[in-house]
Amino acid sequence: MKNYETIILNNLEISPGYWRMRILAPGFAAAAAPGQFVMLRPEQALPTMLRRPFGIFRTGCLPPECAGLPPREYMEILYKIVGQGTKIMSELHAGDRVELLGPLGRGFAINDTDCAKLLVGGGIGLVPLFLLAEELIRRGHRVRLLMGGRTRDDILAVTEFERLGVETYVSTDDGSLGEEGFVTRVLERKLAKYPCAEVYACGPMPMLAAVEAICGECNVPLQVSLESHMACGVGACLGCVVKGTGHSDQRPNYLCTCKEGPVFSADQLDWGRVVNPGGGCLEGGCR
Amino acid sequence: MSVKRPNLAVNIAGIQLRNPVMPASGTFGYGEEYAAFFDLKRLGAIITKGLSLNAKAGNPMPRIAETTSGMLNAIGLQNVGIDAFVAKKAPYYRGLDTPVIANFFGNTLDEYGEVARRLADVPEVTGLELNISCPNVKQGGIVFGTDPRAAAEVVSLVRKQNDKPLIVKLSPNVTDITVIARAVEEAGADAISCINTLTGMAIDIRTRKPKIANRTGGLSGPAIRPVAVRMVHQVVQAVKVPVIGIGGIMTASDALEFLIAGARAVQVGTANFVDPTAMLSIIDGIESFLVEEGLEDVNQVIGSLTT
Ligand SMILES: Cc1cc2nc3c(=O)[nH]c(=O)nc-3n(C[C@H](O)[C@H](O)[C@H](O)COP(=O)(O)OP(=O)(O)OC[C@H]3O[C@@H](n4cnc5c(N)ncnc54)[C@H](O)[C@@H]3O)c2cc1C
Ligand SMILES: Cc1cc2nc3c(=O)[nH]c(=O)nc-3n(C[C@H](O)[C@H](O)[C@H](O)COP(=O)(O)O)c2cc1C
Ligand code: FES
């Protein structure tokens, strides 16, 4: 973990409302584990603006521009414009200065079992899954990505996963790309197919709750990456907690998203009474 | 001509600080969270997260919301509890060579006294900061720090249980802060720190819900700085004990405003979230200011306000 005062290498709109920012970050790639995040702040934002948390999408290295120049290591984020901070970020250009804190938090636990590895992403929730896919493939696993979004505009970077060798299955709520319907439908079908599976998911809370209901019913190990409002990102302010298993007013069990997460095993969390919005009954049953 | 570095050291109630800058309680964890970013030896002191008799789980989420030039928080004083602090956190401070000030609170008078007692023999703790911005659950939830009698009562009880240097941290949510300041000074406070957060509220206009689950929260950050400077100025006039200024300090010039108003040291809170190395820039900036002004000692700035 390091505090970088660095520059943007480029910042491009990749789909309506979604941007990709490449940031110069020497030494970052070696430190970053799949599922970790950064706290980012443009230097030209109001001096009082808090840093915003973003997942680490990719890391890489630019070849030396001319002989003698050291290679330039970078990290990339993908972000969706939702408010003031992300709006300001989208107005930045190559060479603009940013402050970057990271890599932070606890990422995905990788199990080298023979079980099918299913990655489930909803919209911008795709972000932490790329480094995970890269690592799983490096370890010789076959990886399948189930990617869902409201429309085709919310389906991001799928070709990059395909170039890694990931089998991808796209679904959209309106059918504008891939299969029509929720990504959880695809998940149910896949789970019915493999004798043994592990699921890694990131996306909006209703999607995660549905994935949890399905995996719970099928006894499939699930890890989820959560979002929470954060101030410090390092476990100091305790502003970012989520409810853990068995939480009650009498016996509270709060987990710190920035330090104990953002990736949690589903059985660490209190899922409340959220029922499977996808229906509750599995299409095809659990294998 | 040799350039002599100006003196930054100050003394608060017998605690010698190498410079007048320290973190504000609750924004710096127990200190170790930030050790990855800089050497904690650079700080004037370390102030811990608020400690209570029993571990406290804190409030429901969401607990924080950003506001214009500041933030609201209702963490609910989540902490490991005094015994876990002594057993698990305090050993970390051994050999750190930076004074450690334990911030603590209670829900009842007795709890305050008991925490103070348990901190009395902890060698790693140099001094105490007593947070009186808490409701007294035994007396209809009236906040100790908003009533001069209740405030004085807590301070004299703590004073009896523990003879380490005692800093009393005042709430700004009062009509006249000087009344409370004088009451705690008389009851035995060795120093006063102010201000804690101002109670505030923010609403999400789409969901019609408060932005934090607790409905109200404590406002901190630059938005409160002018209020804090005013209150520090008033308290400095009202008491003889040293005063530590807190509220919205982001830069060295912000810190200098408090020192000029008469604060002998400052605490930095929300700024740590914006920039984890903010305190270092503030320390360096104070030193540069002294050099620019041709001053040899930060104590020459303290209370130099002209009106
Ligand atoms: C671990 C983690 C990883 C994330 N990864 C990504 C990512 O890869 N891509 C991406 O686009 N977004 C990601 N997010 C969400 C992203 O942090 C928010 O969208 C962003 O903070 C919104 O800022 P804003 O100023 O545009 O929005 P505003 O609504 O104006 O923000 C106001 C305040 O609320 C906070 N806030 C608002 N929405 C969220 C949210 N969903 N999560 C946390 N804080 C929020 C902001 O940080 C800010 O302090 C992640 C969040 C977390 C916790
Ligand atoms: C997240 C957060 C947690 C806090 N926790 C405590 C606490 O435990 N005890 C305490 O006395 N003050 C606590 N405070 C108040 C700060 O110590 C400080 O008085 C206040 O934030 C004003 O300073 P600032 O504007 O520099 O942040 C907390 C503030 C914040 C933002
Ligand atoms: S964001 Fe501060 S503790 Fe997690």
XYZ file of C-alpha atoms and ligand atoms in Angstrom:
682
model
C 0.000 0.000 0.000
C 1.369 3.347 -1.033
C 0.238 6.928 -1.502
C 0.999 7.863 -5.109
C 1.055 11.451 -6.291
C 1.002 10.690 -9.952
C -0.445 11.494 -13.376
C -3.130 10.236 -15.707
C -1.820 8.562 -18.860
C -5.212 8.598 -20.548
C -8.892 8.883 -19.742
C -11.445 7.716 -22.307
C -15.183 7.142 -22.511
C -15.601 3.447 -23.388
C -19.398 3.283 -23.416
C -21.990 5.994 -22.739
C -21.407 7.110 -19.121
C -18.522 4.700 -18.498
C -14.893 5.782 -18.496
C -11.534 4.148 -18.328
C -8.606 5.885 -16.693
C -4.994 4.759 -16.982
C -2.749 6.038 -14.212
C 1.034 5.933 -13.940
C 1.870 3.786 -10.903
C 5.363 2.311 -10.628
C 5.503 -0.776 -8.434
C 1.720 -1.047 -8.276
C 1.232 -4.228 -10.313
C 3.489 -6.335 -8.109
C 1.627 -5.213 -4.992
C -1.935 -5.581 -6.308
C -3.997 -8.717 -5.693
C -7.281 -9.484 -7.509
C -10.224 -7.796 -5.780
C -8.291 -4.995 -4.130
C -9.159 -1.327 -4.619
C -7.716 2.177 -4.537
C -8.805 5.524 -3.095
C -8.505 8.186 -5.769
C -8.662 11.944 -5.834
C -8.017 14.374 -8.675
C -5.618 17.072 -7.542
C -7.706 19.772 -9.185
C -10.881 18.794 -7.327
C -11.887 20.986 -4.406
C -9.116 20.635 -1.827
C -11.706 19.345 0.605
C -13.124 16.523 -1.522
C -12.732 13.064 -0.015
C -11.094 10.300 -2.018
C -13.378 7.904 -3.904
C -12.970 4.108 -3.826
C -12.493 2.277 -7.154
C -11.699 -1.315 -7.968
C -8.446 -2.133 -9.713
C -9.337 -3.169 -13.245
C -5.999 -3.926 -14.862
C -2.331 -3.328 -14.400
C 0.286 -3.205 -17.131
C 3.418 -1.725 -18.486
C 4.136 0.617 -21.404
C 7.234 -0.104 -23.415
C 10.001 2.494 -23.149
C 9.271 5.410 -25.459
C 12.849 5.650 -26.569
C 15.991 3.828 -25.613
C 17.093 4.387 -22.061
C 13.654 5.234 -20.680
C 12.489 2.789 -18.042
C 9.226 0.978 -18.825
C 6.247 2.779 -17.384
C 4.002 0.777 -15.105
C 0.363 1.743 -14.908
C -2.917 0.705 -13.322
C -6.385 1.191 -14.753
C -9.808 1.832 -13.320
C -13.199 1.685 -15.030
C -15.758 4.049 -13.615
C -19.326 5.081 -14.118
C -20.395 8.696 -13.773
C -22.876 8.791 -10.885
C -22.199 12.093 -9.112
C -19.932 15.036 -8.687
C -16.684 13.205 -8.069
C -16.912 10.865 -11.037
C -18.077 13.805 -13.202
C -14.931 15.761 -12.313
C -12.831 12.667 -13.056
C -14.334 12.381 -16.534
C -13.173 15.903 -17.321
C -9.501 15.097 -16.685
C -6.872 14.558 -19.355
C -3.533 12.856 -19.837
C -0.938 14.611 -17.684
C -3.440 15.782 -15.055
C -2.389 14.959 -11.520
C -4.176 12.498 -9.240
C -3.569 11.171 -5.765
C -3.900 7.411 -5.522
C -3.842 5.321 -2.380
C -3.464 1.590 -2.801
C -3.687 -1.249 -3.333
C -6.092 -1.542 -0.396
C -8.252 -4.170 1.267
C -8.574 -7.895 1.066
C -9.200 -9.384 -2.367
C -10.475 -12.741 -3.608
C -9.266 -15.949 -2.015
C -8.218 -18.258 -4.816
C -8.740 -21.963 -4.389
C -6.865 -24.271 -6.693
C -9.640 -26.843 -6.848
C -10.967 -28.521 -9.963
C -14.381 -26.913 -9.492
C -15.677 -24.703 -12.294
C -14.791 -21.054 -11.739
C -17.775 -18.841 -12.488
C -17.314 -15.085 -12.440
C -20.533 -13.065 -12.266
C -20.428 -9.352 -13.060
C -23.252 -6.823 -13.102
C -22.485 -3.576 -14.949
C -19.520 -1.748 -13.454
C -19.195 -4.691 -11.019
C -17.133 -6.324 -13.729
C -14.100 -4.334 -12.630
C -12.473 -6.546 -9.964
C -13.069 -9.695 -12.017
C -10.405 -9.010 -14.645
C -7.349 -9.443 -12.415
C -9.093 -12.455 -10.893
C -9.621 -14.045 -14.312
C -6.006 -13.320 -15.206
C -4.752 -14.989 -12.037
C -7.053 -18.022 -12.367
C -5.920 -18.559 -15.942
C -2.294 -18.142 -14.953
C -2.859 -20.985 -12.503
C -4.286 -23.163 -15.258
C -7.998 -22.886 -14.508
C -10.775 -22.579 -17.041
C -12.722 -19.415 -16.371
C -16.264 -18.490 -17.340
C -17.603 -14.965 -17.082
C -21.327 -14.322 -16.818
C -21.778 -10.665 -17.526
C -25.084 -8.864 -17.043
C -26.308 -5.327 -17.581
C -29.461 -3.345 -18.170
C -28.654 -2.614 -21.801
C -25.777 -3.196 -24.211
C -24.185 0.050 -22.960
C -23.664 -1.571 -19.554
C -21.691 -4.493 -20.953
C -18.036 -3.541 -20.684
C -14.669 -4.908 -21.748
C -15.963 -8.397 -22.559
C -13.555 -8.760 -25.478
C -10.651 -8.191 -23.119
C -11.752 -11.175 -21.062
C -12.111 -13.193 -24.253
C -8.561 -12.319 -25.256
C -7.421 -13.784 -21.944
C -9.148 -17.001 -22.885
C -12.245 -16.570 -20.716
C -15.519 -18.080 -21.972
C -18.041 -15.250 -21.770
C -21.838 -15.282 -21.531
C -23.590 -11.949 -21.881
C -27.120 -11.129 -20.841
C -29.042 -7.851 -20.802
C -32.348 -6.989 -19.181
C -33.666 -5.592 -22.476
C -32.063 -8.150 -24.739
C -30.065 -5.492 -26.615
C -26.963 -7.675 -26.313
C -26.631 -11.388 -25.632
C -29.407 -13.269 -23.919
C -32.450 -11.376 -22.643
C -32.954 -11.474 -18.863
C -31.051 -11.402 -15.606
C -27.537 -12.745 -15.349
C -28.768 -14.909 -12.477
C -30.790 -16.981 -14.966
C -27.590 -17.828 -16.764
C -25.945 -18.628 -13.439
C -28.712 -21.078 -12.517
C -28.260 -22.890 -15.814
C -24.498 -23.071 -15.427
C -24.681 -24.322 -11.865
C -27.004 -27.081 -12.961
C -24.368 -28.155 -15.453
C -21.205 -28.432 -13.353
C -20.845 -31.082 -10.644
C -18.798 -28.639 -8.616
C -18.488 -24.868 -8.906
C -17.195 -21.751 -7.190
C -18.708 -18.332 -7.790
C -17.076 -14.910 -7.565
C -19.500 -11.997 -7.938
C -19.545 -8.225 -8.013
C -22.415 -5.965 -8.956
C -25.426 -4.097 -7.584
C -26.763 -5.311 -4.215
C -30.024 -6.842 -5.560
C -27.977 -8.893 -8.031
C -25.597 -10.034 -5.279
C -28.521 -11.006 -3.070
C -29.997 -13.079 -5.899
C -26.639 -14.733 -6.569
C -26.304 -15.473 -2.873
C -29.757 -17.055 -2.737
C -28.939 -19.290 -5.680
C -25.500 -20.301 -4.417
C -26.873 -20.824 -0.922
C -29.537 -23.163 -2.229
C -26.998 -25.101 -4.254
C -24.305 -25.112 -1.571
C -21.863 -23.416 -3.894
C -19.047 -21.386 -2.287
C -19.482 -17.710 -3.122
C -17.269 -14.666 -2.712
C -18.713 -11.206 -3.266
C -17.106 -7.804 -3.587
C -19.100 -5.083 -1.810
C -19.351 -1.308 -1.981
C -19.739 1.001 0.967
C -19.296 4.699 1.623
C -15.709 5.232 2.663
C -13.658 8.057 4.072
C -10.197 6.703 4.923
C -9.967 3.356 3.086
C -7.478 1.998 5.628
C -9.560 0.918 8.627
C -9.179 4.102 10.660
C -12.579 5.824 10.507
C -14.921 2.793 10.781
C -17.342 4.512 8.428
C -17.573 1.656 5.910
C -18.987 -1.270 7.883
C -21.462 -3.908 6.676
C -23.518 -6.384 8.696
C -21.807 -9.700 9.370
C -23.383 -13.103 10.030
C -25.649 -13.255 13.047
C -25.810 -9.487 13.384
C -28.519 -8.215 15.716
C -29.115 -5.025 17.671
C -28.222 -6.906 20.830
C -25.159 -8.627 19.384
C -23.905 -6.406 16.606
C -21.401 -7.851 14.178
C -20.070 -5.175 11.873
C -17.326 -5.906 9.352
C -15.086 -3.212 7.947
C -15.448 -3.146 4.147
C -12.146 -1.423 3.447
C -10.006 -3.630 5.644
C -11.796 -6.962 6.142
C -13.235 -6.648 2.606
C -14.205 -5.468 0.048
C -14.307 -9.161 -0.891
C -16.156 -11.337 1.584
C -17.101 -14.951 1.613
C -20.911 -14.952 1.407
C -21.173 -16.828 4.708
C -19.436 -13.972 6.536
C -22.323 -11.644 5.740
C -25.826 -11.071 7.004
C -28.077 -11.220 3.966
C -31.157 -10.248 5.930
C -34.474 -11.337 4.560
C -33.641 -10.494 0.990
C -35.204 -13.249 -1.085
C -34.137 -14.289 -4.525
C -35.733 -11.620 -6.734
C -35.149 -13.917 -9.689
C -37.925 -16.213 -8.439
C -36.619 -18.422 -5.641
C -36.913 -21.672 -7.548
C -34.001 -22.780 -9.641
C -34.400 -23.416 -13.305
C -33.149 -26.953 -13.785
C -32.472 -27.455 -10.063
C -29.027 -27.694 -8.502
C -27.320 -30.230 -10.760
C 25.648 32.592 8.666
C 24.290 29.263 9.750
C 20.573 28.739 9.349
C 19.113 27.544 12.599
C 15.926 25.525 12.386
C 13.155 27.106 14.421
C 11.889 25.366 17.536
C 8.575 23.618 17.015
C 8.315 21.951 20.426
C 5.505 22.884 22.765
C 4.469 21.686 26.184
C 0.911 20.790 27.107
C 0.300 20.103 30.762
C 3.705 18.489 31.154
C 3.544 16.514 27.915
C 6.461 17.583 25.754
C 5.473 17.539 22.059
C 8.161 17.751 19.364
C 5.751 19.832 17.323
C 2.214 21.092 17.890
C 0.495 18.721 15.437
C -1.417 15.541 16.314
C -4.298 13.534 14.873
C -7.864 14.090 16.119
C -9.444 11.123 17.868
C -11.400 8.749 15.651
C -9.742 9.818 12.426
C -6.449 7.993 12.894
C -7.535 4.644 14.312
C -5.021 3.542 16.898
C -2.148 4.978 14.849
C -0.874 1.739 13.336
C -3.294 2.101 10.388
C -1.184 5.020 9.158
C 2.273 3.682 9.988
C 2.525 2.472 6.382
C 2.466 6.059 5.123
C 4.909 7.779 7.414
C 6.990 7.501 10.519
C 4.704 8.137 13.485
C 7.721 9.692 15.206
C 7.152 12.805 13.120
C 3.953 13.644 15.004
C 3.683 15.750 18.123
C 1.545 13.037 19.708
C -0.802 10.208 18.812
C -4.415 10.340 19.942
C -6.337 7.089 19.983
C -9.843 6.318 18.845
C -12.316 6.975 21.698
C -12.228 4.115 24.215
C -15.004 2.916 26.497
C -15.350 0.431 29.320
C -16.815 -2.296 27.113
C -16.249 -2.814 23.402
C -18.764 -0.811 21.401
C -20.146 -1.971 18.055
C -21.264 1.413 16.807
C -24.181 2.644 14.717
C -25.981 1.127 11.718
C -24.928 2.084 8.184
C -24.637 4.322 6.342
C -22.429 6.045 8.878
C -20.818 8.740 6.795
C -21.878 11.224 4.156
C -19.792 13.809 2.394
C -21.125 17.363 2.569
C -19.902 20.627 1.115
C -16.368 21.087 2.454
C -16.849 18.495 5.133
C -18.540 15.303 6.187
C -21.127 13.996 8.597
C -20.331 10.945 10.691
C -22.265 8.835 13.130
C -19.803 6.021 13.756
C -21.289 5.516 17.191
C -17.910 5.439 18.929
C -17.154 1.868 17.811
C -14.041 0.711 19.675
C -12.355 -2.386 21.075
C -12.998 -1.501 24.718
C -10.470 -0.484 27.326
C -9.153 -3.934 28.284
C -8.557 -5.028 24.696
C -6.855 -1.695 24.084
C -4.491 -2.199 26.985
C -3.761 -5.825 26.057
C -3.614 -5.654 22.264
C -3.103 -2.076 21.098
C -0.976 -0.397 23.767
C 2.091 -2.673 23.315
C 2.378 -1.289 19.785
C 3.304 2.107 21.247
C 6.370 0.788 23.113
C 9.543 2.408 21.900
C 7.649 4.725 19.571
C 9.078 7.812 21.236
C 5.900 9.800 20.558
C 3.534 10.590 23.412
C 0.277 8.642 23.260
C -2.891 10.289 24.471
C -5.812 7.953 25.129
C -9.170 9.464 24.202
C -12.032 7.946 26.188
C -15.689 8.321 27.101
C -18.455 6.731 29.147
C -22.202 6.307 29.088
C -22.468 6.938 32.806
C -20.406 8.765 35.374
C -19.234 5.436 36.788
C -18.046 4.242 33.408
C -15.940 7.362 32.938
C -14.362 6.793 36.325
C -13.688 3.121 35.685
C -12.018 3.703 32.308
C -9.833 6.410 33.850
C -8.859 4.001 36.635
C -7.904 1.242 34.201
C -5.743 3.655 32.206
C -3.891 4.875 35.293
C -1.172 2.225 35.279
C -0.747 1.794 31.542
C 2.833 2.943 30.938
C 2.369 3.358 27.173
C -0.273 6.045 27.742
C 1.226 9.473 28.418
C -1.945 11.466 28.843
C -5.718 11.386 28.669
C -8.230 13.153 26.489
C -11.662 13.060 28.032
C -14.511 13.190 25.511
C -17.514 14.688 27.284
C -19.698 14.933 24.157
C -21.620 11.813 25.208
C -25.122 11.396 26.563
C -25.523 10.296 30.157
C -27.807 7.278 29.781
C -28.701 7.378 33.476
C -29.935 10.966 33.272
C -32.262 11.081 30.299
C -29.445 11.234 27.808
C -28.312 14.742 28.616
C -24.879 15.231 27.113
C -22.272 15.643 29.867
C -20.480 18.322 27.912
C -23.499 20.586 27.521
C -24.130 21.035 31.225
C -21.433 22.763 33.303
C -22.332 20.823 36.475
C -22.305 17.402 34.791
C -19.091 18.273 32.968
C -17.361 19.325 36.181
C -18.563 16.178 37.926
C -17.025 13.897 35.279
C -13.751 15.800 35.308
C -13.311 15.708 39.070
C -14.140 11.996 39.201
C -11.616 11.205 36.457
C -9.079 13.460 38.173
C -9.374 11.327 41.315
C -8.860 8.053 39.431
C -5.870 8.967 37.322
C -3.116 11.531 37.683
C -1.824 11.539 34.113
C -2.109 14.886 32.300
C -5.807 15.381 31.588
C -7.094 17.131 28.474
C -10.850 17.718 28.376
C -12.402 17.838 24.912
C -15.339 20.186 24.606
C -18.501 19.931 22.541
C -19.371 22.953 20.392
C -23.085 22.178 20.666
C -23.622 24.652 23.492
C -24.788 28.226 23.830
C -21.662 29.503 25.559
C -18.560 27.338 25.410
C -16.683 29.507 27.910
C -19.048 28.450 30.701
C -18.165 24.789 30.176
C -14.484 25.628 29.711
C -14.325 27.396 33.058
C -16.260 24.614 34.769
C -13.871 21.882 33.623
C -10.812 24.009 34.419
C -12.058 24.490 37.958
C -12.766 20.767 38.262
C -9.142 19.942 37.502
C -8.574 19.810 33.726
C -4.907 20.344 32.819
C -5.756 21.368 29.267
C -8.748 21.834 26.998
C -9.195 20.661 23.420
C -11.945 22.005 21.195
C -13.977 21.500 19.137
C -15.643 18.151 18.713
C -18.057 17.845 15.770
C -21.122 20.071 15.313
C -24.399 18.160 15.144
C -25.763 18.225 11.611
C -28.069 16.472 9.182
C -28.297 15.842 5.445
C -31.174 14.417 3.428
C -31.319 12.447 0.187
C -34.028 14.269 -1.751
C -34.927 11.235 -3.907
C -35.411 8.669 -1.150
C -36.503 11.330 1.409
C -34.256 9.591 3.891
C -31.522 11.046 6.072
C -28.151 10.409 4.427
C -26.913 8.656 7.540
C -28.859 5.970 9.365
C -28.550 7.678 12.732
C -30.409 10.669 11.197
C -28.041 13.220 12.688
C -24.278 13.101 12.707
C -21.229 15.115 13.616
C -20.100 17.664 11.054
C -16.346 17.948 10.603
C -13.935 19.298 8.036
C -13.215 22.768 6.657
C -16.915 23.694 6.850
C -16.591 24.040 10.639
C -13.235 25.816 10.782
C -14.416 29.408 11.300
C -16.710 28.229 14.096
C -13.812 26.340 15.664
C -11.408 29.274 15.430
C -13.989 31.508 17.085
C -14.576 29.024 19.919
C -10.864 28.460 20.497
C -10.392 32.225 20.649
C -13.171 32.513 23.241
C -11.889 29.617 25.350
C -8.325 30.953 25.321
C -9.656 34.228 26.770
C -11.692 32.403 29.405
C -9.189 29.946 30.928
C -5.550 29.760 31.994
C -4.872 26.130 31.017
C -3.445 25.427 27.552
C -5.910 24.954 24.694
C -5.624 22.560 21.727
C -7.409 23.761 18.583
C -9.425 21.326 16.438
C -11.754 21.810 13.501
C -11.315 21.684 9.752
C -7.545 22.021 9.634
C -6.285 20.980 6.181
C -3.138 23.072 5.736
C -0.401 24.799 7.699
C -2.155 28.153 7.335
C -5.314 26.668 8.834
C -3.263 25.370 11.771
C -1.547 28.742 12.183
C -4.926 30.472 12.516
C -5.568 28.374 15.619
C -2.083 28.953 17.024
C -2.361 32.708 16.497
C -5.772 32.610 18.207
C -3.963 31.152 21.212
C -4.075 27.381 20.817
C -0.829 25.781 21.972
C -1.261 22.809 19.653
C -3.690 21.531 17.035
C -5.392 18.296 16.042
C -6.052 17.249 12.461
C -9.049 15.016 11.705
C -10.945 14.853 8.421
C -7.880 16.035 6.464
C -6.238 12.639 7.117
C -8.896 11.059 4.887
C -8.298 13.481 2.039
C -4.539 13.063 2.315
C -2.987 10.527 4.685
C 0.191 12.613 4.831
C -1.629 15.901 5.544
C -0.138 16.226 9.019
C 3.403 16.071 7.647
C 2.687 18.891 5.194
C 1.193 20.890 8.044
C 4.268 20.395 10.259
C 6.618 21.331 7.414
C 4.444 24.308 6.514
C 4.487 25.655 10.061
C 8.270 25.425 10.061
C 8.501 27.262 6.711
C 6.196 29.960 8.031
C 8.451 30.521 11.036
C 11.498 30.764 8.773
C 9.728 33.214 6.454
C 8.664 35.342 9.389
C 12.163 35.249 10.905
C 10.892 33.580 14.086
C 12.946 31.138 16.136
C 10.198 29.488 18.104
C 6.619 28.447 17.392
C 5.741 29.702 20.869
C 6.250 33.226 19.494
C 3.273 32.658 17.195
C 0.977 31.203 19.829
C -1.500 33.822 20.995
C 0.005 36.490 18.736
C -3.420 37.668 17.607
C -3.707 41.433 17.335
C -7.109 43.007 17.329
C -14.439 -1.105 -2.819
C -15.190 -0.274 -3.830
C -14.896 -0.422 -5.182
C -15.551 0.349 -6.131
N -15.217 0.183 -7.430
C -15.801 0.945 -8.380
C -15.395 0.824 -9.732
O -14.507 0.031 -10.073
N -16.013 1.607 -10.661
C -16.983 2.511 -10.308
O -17.492 3.213 -11.183
N -17.378 2.642 -9.028
C -16.812 1.898 -8.046
N -17.200 2.042 -6.724
C -18.239 3.027 -6.404
C -17.643 4.437 -6.437
O -16.790 4.598 -5.325
C -18.742 5.501 -6.385
O -19.503 5.402 -7.543
C -18.153 6.901 -6.288
O -17.574 7.092 -5.013
C -19.219 7.950 -6.524
O -18.654 9.221 -6.358
P -19.375 10.527 -6.898
O -18.709 11.697 -6.295
O -19.439 10.514 -8.385
O -20.854 10.337 -6.380
P -21.670 11.133 -5.267
O -22.948 10.412 -5.105
O -21.695 12.579 -5.603
O -20.780 10.907 -4.004
C -21.072 11.447 -2.750
C -20.328 10.623 -1.725
O -20.883 9.320 -1.649
C -19.907 8.329 -1.905
N -20.506 7.277 -2.739
C -21.535 7.441 -3.621
N -21.836 6.243 -4.193
C -21.007 5.325 -3.662
C -20.833 3.918 -3.852
N -21.572 3.205 -4.691
N -19.868 3.305 -3.132
C -19.097 3.998 -2.273
N -19.214 5.325 -2.048
C -20.161 5.976 -2.743
C -18.791 9.058 -2.632
O -17.520 8.438 -2.449
C -18.854 10.423 -1.998
O -18.150 10.472 -0.784
C -16.557 1.291 -5.735
C -16.864 1.439 -4.385
C -16.194 0.672 -3.436
C -16.495 0.837 -1.997
C -15.056 9.575 11.526
C -14.857 10.396 12.770
C -14.780 9.762 14.022
C -14.585 10.503 15.197
N -14.483 9.848 16.394
C -14.232 10.569 17.541
C -14.032 9.911 18.808
O -14.056 8.682 18.906
N -13.796 10.681 19.901
C -13.722 12.053 19.840
O -13.479 12.701 20.849
N -13.884 12.696 18.652
C -14.139 11.993 17.502
N -14.281 12.668 16.300
C -14.169 14.127 16.247
C -12.770 14.556 15.828
O -11.787 14.111 16.736
C -12.664 16.082 15.668
O -12.956 16.697 16.900
C -13.612 16.621 14.605
O -13.656 15.760 13.511
C -13.228 18.024 14.115
O -11.968 18.035 13.482
P -11.750 17.959 11.875
O -12.640 19.006 11.277
O -10.291 18.208 11.664
O -12.160 16.588 11.450
C -14.476 11.923 15.120
C -14.555 12.547 13.866
C -14.736 11.808 12.693
C -14.797 12.533 11.368
S -13.266 3.639 5.051
Fe -12.468 4.234 6.957
S -12.578 2.369 8.032
Fe -13.171 1.769 6.069
